[in-house]
Amino acid sequence: MEHSTLDNDFRTDSELTIDPASRAFLKETSKWAKFLAIVGFVFTAIIVIGGLAFGSIMSSFSSELDSGMPAFGGGMISVMYILIALLYFMPILYLYRFATKMQIALARDDQFELTSAFENLKSTFKFIGILTLIMLGFYALTFLGALVFGTLM
């Protein structure tokens, strides 16, 4: 593996090593990541169950009240909740994979698992970053739409 001249000026070895302090930080980080991922899985399940329950409740209310609300309204609510749960599930899955692979890598001194752990951590932040950009774009469009609508009124 090649390093730039700048790297070689400051380091004599060509391998990145994990010192005991970094190992301890990574071990603690992986424990917290696993805890947060498990809690995230539980909340994802709650979102799905809540979405299905809320959707069925809304469907029964709309049929009982005959309010003119489309019968598929409750189903649409369930679909929206499930989509939200799916968006929430993906970074949680990457975080869980990071935690488990990091724990394996540290226990076995396994470079492949360490690389895989960091790949999953990268995927976690990449997913959240892309989702954040999409939401910022949505907020900007909403703001511009409100501004245009307010100007026309």
PDB file of C-alpha atoms in Angstrom:
ATOM      1  CA  MET A   1       0.000   0.000   0.000  1.00  0.00           C
ATOM      2  CA  GLU A   2       1.492   3.319  -1.066  1.00  0.00           C
ATOM      3  CA  HIS A   3       1.534   6.428   1.050  1.00  0.00           C
ATOM      4  CA  SER A   4       2.087   9.964  -0.111  1.00  0.00           C
ATOM      5  CA  THR A   5       5.401  11.673   0.542  1.00  0.00           C
ATOM      6  CA  LEU A   6       3.750  13.734   3.249  1.00  0.00           C
ATOM      7  CA  ASP A   7       2.675  10.586   5.102  1.00  0.00           C
ATOM      8  CA  ASN A   8       6.136   9.069   4.812  1.00  0.00           C
ATOM      9  CA  ASP A   9       7.750  12.226   6.187  1.00  0.00           C
ATOM     10  CA  PHE A  10       5.855  11.905   9.466  1.00  0.00           C
ATOM     11  CA  ARG A  11       5.663   8.116   9.851  1.00  0.00           C
ATOM     12  CA  THR A  12       8.218   5.373   9.642  1.00  0.00           C
ATOM     13  CA  ASP A  13       5.817   2.426   9.458  1.00  0.00           C
ATOM     14  CA  SER A  14       3.521   1.769   6.523  1.00  0.00           C
ATOM     15  CA  GLU A  15       0.717   0.077   8.465  1.00  0.00           C
ATOM     16  CA  LEU A  16      -1.987   1.692  10.512  1.00  0.00           C
ATOM     17  CA  THR A  17      -2.110   0.171  13.963  1.00  0.00           C
ATOM     18  CA  ILE A  18      -4.699   0.358  16.688  1.00  0.00           C
ATOM     19  CA  ASP A  19      -3.083   1.281  19.975  1.00  0.00           C
ATOM     20  CA  PRO A  20      -4.597   0.144  23.302  1.00  0.00           C
ATOM     21  CA  ALA A  21      -6.387   3.450  23.888  1.00  0.00           C
ATOM     22  CA  SER A  22      -7.980   3.394  20.418  1.00  0.00           C
ATOM     23  CA  ARG A  23      -8.921  -0.251  20.931  1.00  0.00           C
ATOM     24  CA  ALA A  24     -10.662   0.647  24.199  1.00  0.00           C
ATOM     25  CA  PHE A  25     -12.512   3.526  22.539  1.00  0.00           C
ATOM     26  CA  LEU A  26     -13.626   1.289  19.671  1.00  0.00           C
ATOM     27  CA  LYS A  27     -14.741  -1.422  22.092  1.00  0.00           C
ATOM     28  CA  GLU A  28     -16.854   1.036  24.086  1.00  0.00           C
ATOM     29  CA  THR A  29     -18.184   2.623  20.898  1.00  0.00           C
ATOM     30  CA  SER A  30     -19.258  -0.764  19.569  1.00  0.00           C
ATOM     31  CA  LYS A  31     -21.151  -1.520  22.792  1.00  0.00           C
ATOM     32  CA  TRP A  32     -23.039   1.774  22.624  1.00  0.00           C
ATOM     33  CA  ALA A  33     -23.667   1.320  18.896  1.00  0.00           C
ATOM     34  CA  LYS A  34     -25.146  -2.120  19.517  1.00  0.00           C
ATOM     35  CA  PHE A  35     -27.341  -0.761  22.320  1.00  0.00           C
ATOM     36  CA  LEU A  36     -28.614   2.081  20.119  1.00  0.00           C
ATOM     37  CA  ALA A  37     -29.207  -0.318  17.222  1.00  0.00           C
ATOM     38  CA  ILE A  38     -31.244  -2.710  19.368  1.00  0.00           C
ATOM     39  CA  VAL A  39     -33.323   0.172  20.716  1.00  0.00           C
ATOM     40  CA  GLY A  40     -33.718   1.345  17.106  1.00  0.00           C
ATOM     41  CA  PHE A  41     -34.981  -2.094  16.040  1.00  0.00           C
ATOM     42  CA  VAL A  42     -37.524  -2.024  18.871  1.00  0.00           C
ATOM     43  CA  PHE A  43     -38.733   1.454  17.861  1.00  0.00           C
ATOM     44  CA  THR A  44     -38.927   0.357  14.226  1.00  0.00           C
ATOM     45  CA  ALA A  45     -41.201  -2.516  15.257  1.00  0.00           C
ATOM     46  CA  ILE A  46     -43.304  -0.125  17.339  1.00  0.00           C
ATOM     47  CA  ILE A  47     -43.646   2.223  14.344  1.00  0.00           C
ATOM     48  CA  VAL A  48     -44.801  -0.642  12.098  1.00  0.00           C
ATOM     49  CA  ILE A  49     -47.247  -1.998  14.684  1.00  0.00           C
ATOM     50  CA  GLY A  50     -48.514   1.510  15.458  1.00  0.00           C
ATOM     51  CA  GLY A  51     -48.931   2.280  11.773  1.00  0.00           C
ATOM     52  CA  LEU A  52     -50.914  -0.883  11.165  1.00  0.00           C
ATOM     53  CA  ALA A  53     -53.065  -0.283  14.248  1.00  0.00           C
ATOM     54  CA  PHE A  54     -53.624   3.392  13.455  1.00  0.00           C
ATOM     55  CA  GLY A  55     -54.444   2.556   9.845  1.00  0.00           C
ATOM     56  CA  SER A  56     -57.030  -0.025  10.832  1.00  0.00           C
ATOM     57  CA  ILE A  57     -58.541   2.342  13.414  1.00  0.00           C
ATOM     58  CA  MET A  58     -58.801   5.117  10.819  1.00  0.00           C
ATOM     59  CA  SER A  59     -60.381   2.710   8.328  1.00  0.00           C
ATOM     60  CA  SER A  60     -62.991   1.586  10.861  1.00  0.00           C
ATOM     61  CA  PHE A  61     -63.767   5.199  11.850  1.00  0.00           C
ATOM     62  CA  SER A  62     -64.180   6.300   8.255  1.00  0.00           C
ATOM     63  CA  SER A  63     -66.534   3.395   7.507  1.00  0.00           C
ATOM     64  CA  GLU A  64     -68.548   3.961  10.726  1.00  0.00           C
ATOM     65  CA  LEU A  65     -68.860   7.708  10.316  1.00  0.00           C
ATOM     66  CA  ASP A  66     -69.407   7.541   6.564  1.00  0.00           C
ATOM     67  CA  SER A  67     -67.609  10.865   6.450  1.00  0.00           C
ATOM     68  CA  GLY A  68     -66.761  10.690   2.804  1.00  0.00           C
ATOM     69  CA  MET A  69     -63.133   9.956   3.616  1.00  0.00           C
ATOM     70  CA  PRO A  70     -61.822   7.440   1.112  1.00  0.00           C
ATOM     71  CA  ALA A  71     -61.795   3.884   2.436  1.00  0.00           C
ATOM     72  CA  PHE A  72     -58.129   3.545   1.498  1.00  0.00           C
ATOM     73  CA  GLY A  73     -57.170   6.435   3.827  1.00  0.00           C
ATOM     74  CA  GLY A  74     -56.331   4.067   6.685  1.00  0.00           C
ATOM     75  CA  GLY A  75     -54.325   1.894   4.345  1.00  0.00           C
ATOM     76  CA  MET A  76     -52.382   4.893   3.125  1.00  0.00           C
ATOM     77  CA  ILE A  77     -51.558   5.833   6.697  1.00  0.00           C
ATOM     78  CA  SER A  78     -50.262   2.302   7.301  1.00  0.00           C
ATOM     79  CA  VAL A  79     -48.140   2.473   4.148  1.00  0.00           C
ATOM     80  CA  MET A  80     -46.687   5.830   5.230  1.00  0.00           C
ATOM     81  CA  TYR A  81     -45.771   4.472   8.665  1.00  0.00           C
ATOM     82  CA  ILE A  82     -44.175   1.388   7.122  1.00  0.00           C
ATOM     83  CA  LEU A  83     -42.146   3.578   4.727  1.00  0.00           C
ATOM     84  CA  ILE A  84     -40.982   5.712   7.641  1.00  0.00           C
ATOM     85  CA  ALA A  85     -40.035   2.550   9.548  1.00  0.00           C
ATOM     86  CA  LEU A  86     -38.102   1.293   6.513  1.00  0.00           C
ATOM     87  CA  LEU A  87     -36.182   4.571   6.280  1.00  0.00           C
ATOM     88  CA  TYR A  88     -35.414   4.307   9.987  1.00  0.00           C
ATOM     89  CA  PHE A  89     -34.488   0.617   9.724  1.00  0.00           C
ATOM     90  CA  MET A  90     -31.686   0.940   7.166  1.00  0.00           C
ATOM     91  CA  PRO A  91     -29.216   3.108   9.141  1.00  0.00           C
ATOM     92  CA  ILE A  92     -30.031   1.094  12.269  1.00  0.00           C
ATOM     93  CA  LEU A  93     -29.144  -2.114  10.421  1.00  0.00           C
ATOM     94  CA  TYR A  94     -25.835  -0.597   9.266  1.00  0.00           C
ATOM     95  CA  LEU A  95     -25.130   0.554  12.818  1.00  0.00           C
ATOM     96  CA  TYR A  96     -25.840  -2.920  14.194  1.00  0.00           C
ATOM     97  CA  ARG A  97     -23.553  -4.498  11.606  1.00  0.00           C
ATOM     98  CA  PHE A  98     -20.835  -1.993  12.518  1.00  0.00           C
ATOM     99  CA  ALA A  99     -21.141  -2.888  16.197  1.00  0.00           C
ATOM    100  CA  THR A 100     -21.091  -6.647  15.758  1.00  0.00           C
ATOM    101  CA  LYS A 101     -18.265  -6.628  13.219  1.00  0.00           C
ATOM    102  CA  MET A 102     -16.204  -4.256  15.356  1.00  0.00           C
ATOM    103  CA  GLN A 103     -16.623  -6.513  18.382  1.00  0.00           C
ATOM    104  CA  ILE A 104     -15.538  -9.536  16.308  1.00  0.00           C
ATOM    105  CA  ALA A 105     -12.588  -7.630  14.840  1.00  0.00           C
ATOM    106  CA  LEU A 106     -11.328  -6.542  18.250  1.00  0.00           C
ATOM    107  CA  ALA A 107     -11.797  -9.981  19.811  1.00  0.00           C
ATOM    108  CA  ARG A 108     -10.011 -11.831  16.991  1.00  0.00           C
ATOM    109  CA  ASP A 109      -7.627  -9.125  15.726  1.00  0.00           C
ATOM    110  CA  ASP A 110      -9.297  -9.614  12.334  1.00  0.00           C
ATOM    111  CA  GLN A 111      -8.428  -6.947   9.739  1.00  0.00           C
ATOM    112  CA  PHE A 112     -11.187  -8.085   7.350  1.00  0.00           C
ATOM    113  CA  GLU A 113     -13.880  -7.665  10.038  1.00  0.00           C
ATOM    114  CA  LEU A 114     -12.422  -4.295  11.043  1.00  0.00           C
ATOM    115  CA  THR A 115     -12.616  -3.072   7.454  1.00  0.00           C
ATOM    116  CA  SER A 116     -16.141  -4.426   7.131  1.00  0.00           C
ATOM    117  CA  ALA A 117     -17.140  -2.700  10.382  1.00  0.00           C
ATOM    118  CA  PHE A 118     -15.888   0.654   9.140  1.00  0.00           C
ATOM    119  CA  GLU A 119     -17.623   0.075   5.796  1.00  0.00           C
ATOM    120  CA  ASN A 120     -20.915  -0.323   7.659  1.00  0.00           C
ATOM    121  CA  LEU A 121     -20.210   2.788   9.721  1.00  0.00           C
ATOM    122  CA  LYS A 122     -19.582   4.683   6.479  1.00  0.00           C
ATOM    123  CA  SER A 123     -22.882   3.356   5.100  1.00  0.00           C
ATOM    124  CA  THR A 124     -24.685   4.537   8.228  1.00  0.00           C
ATOM    125  CA  PHE A 125     -23.458   8.096   7.835  1.00  0.00           C
ATOM    126  CA  LYS A 126     -23.861   8.072   4.051  1.00  0.00           C
ATOM    127  CA  PHE A 127     -27.508   6.991   4.363  1.00  0.00           C
ATOM    128  CA  ILE A 128     -28.251   9.583   7.036  1.00  0.00           C
ATOM    129  CA  GLY A 129     -26.408  12.250   5.019  1.00  0.00           C
ATOM    130  CA  ILE A 130     -28.361  11.539   1.826  1.00  0.00           C
ATOM    131  CA  LEU A 131     -31.627  11.469   3.767  1.00  0.00           C
ATOM    132  CA  THR A 132     -30.698  14.800   5.374  1.00  0.00           C
ATOM    133  CA  LEU A 133     -29.985  16.343   1.964  1.00  0.00           C
ATOM    134  CA  ILE A 134     -33.339  15.097   0.649  1.00  0.00           C
ATOM    135  CA  MET A 135     -35.152  16.536   3.668  1.00  0.00           C
ATOM    136  CA  LEU A 136     -33.332  19.879   3.348  1.00  0.00           C
ATOM    137  CA  GLY A 137     -34.374  19.981  -0.312  1.00  0.00           C
ATOM    138  CA  PHE A 138     -37.948  19.185   0.664  1.00  0.00           C
ATOM    139  CA  TYR A 139     -37.909  21.953   3.288  1.00  0.00           C
ATOM    140  CA  ALA A 140     -36.494  24.416   0.750  1.00  0.00           C
ATOM    141  CA  LEU A 141     -39.198  23.524  -1.783  1.00  0.00           C
ATOM    142  CA  THR A 142     -41.877  23.831   0.894  1.00  0.00           C
ATOM    143  CA  PHE A 143     -40.523  27.224   1.947  1.00  0.00           C
ATOM    144  CA  LEU A 144     -40.393  28.451  -1.660  1.00  0.00           C
ATOM    145  CA  GLY A 145     -43.907  27.104  -2.295  1.00  0.00           C
ATOM    146  CA  ALA A 146     -45.232  28.888   0.774  1.00  0.00           C
ATOM    147  CA  LEU A 147     -43.450  32.061  -0.276  1.00  0.00           C
ATOM    148  CA  VAL A 148     -44.935  31.919  -3.774  1.00  0.00           C
ATOM    149  CA  PHE A 149     -48.370  31.045  -2.435  1.00  0.00           C
ATOM    150  CA  GLY A 150     -48.175  33.877   0.106  1.00  0.00           C
ATOM    151  CA  THR A 151     -47.144  36.327  -2.614  1.00  0.00           C
ATOM    152  CA  LEU A 152     -50.052  35.313  -4.824  1.00  0.00           C
ATOM    153  CA  MET A 153     -52.571  35.777  -2.027  1.00  0.00           C
TER     154      MET A 153
END
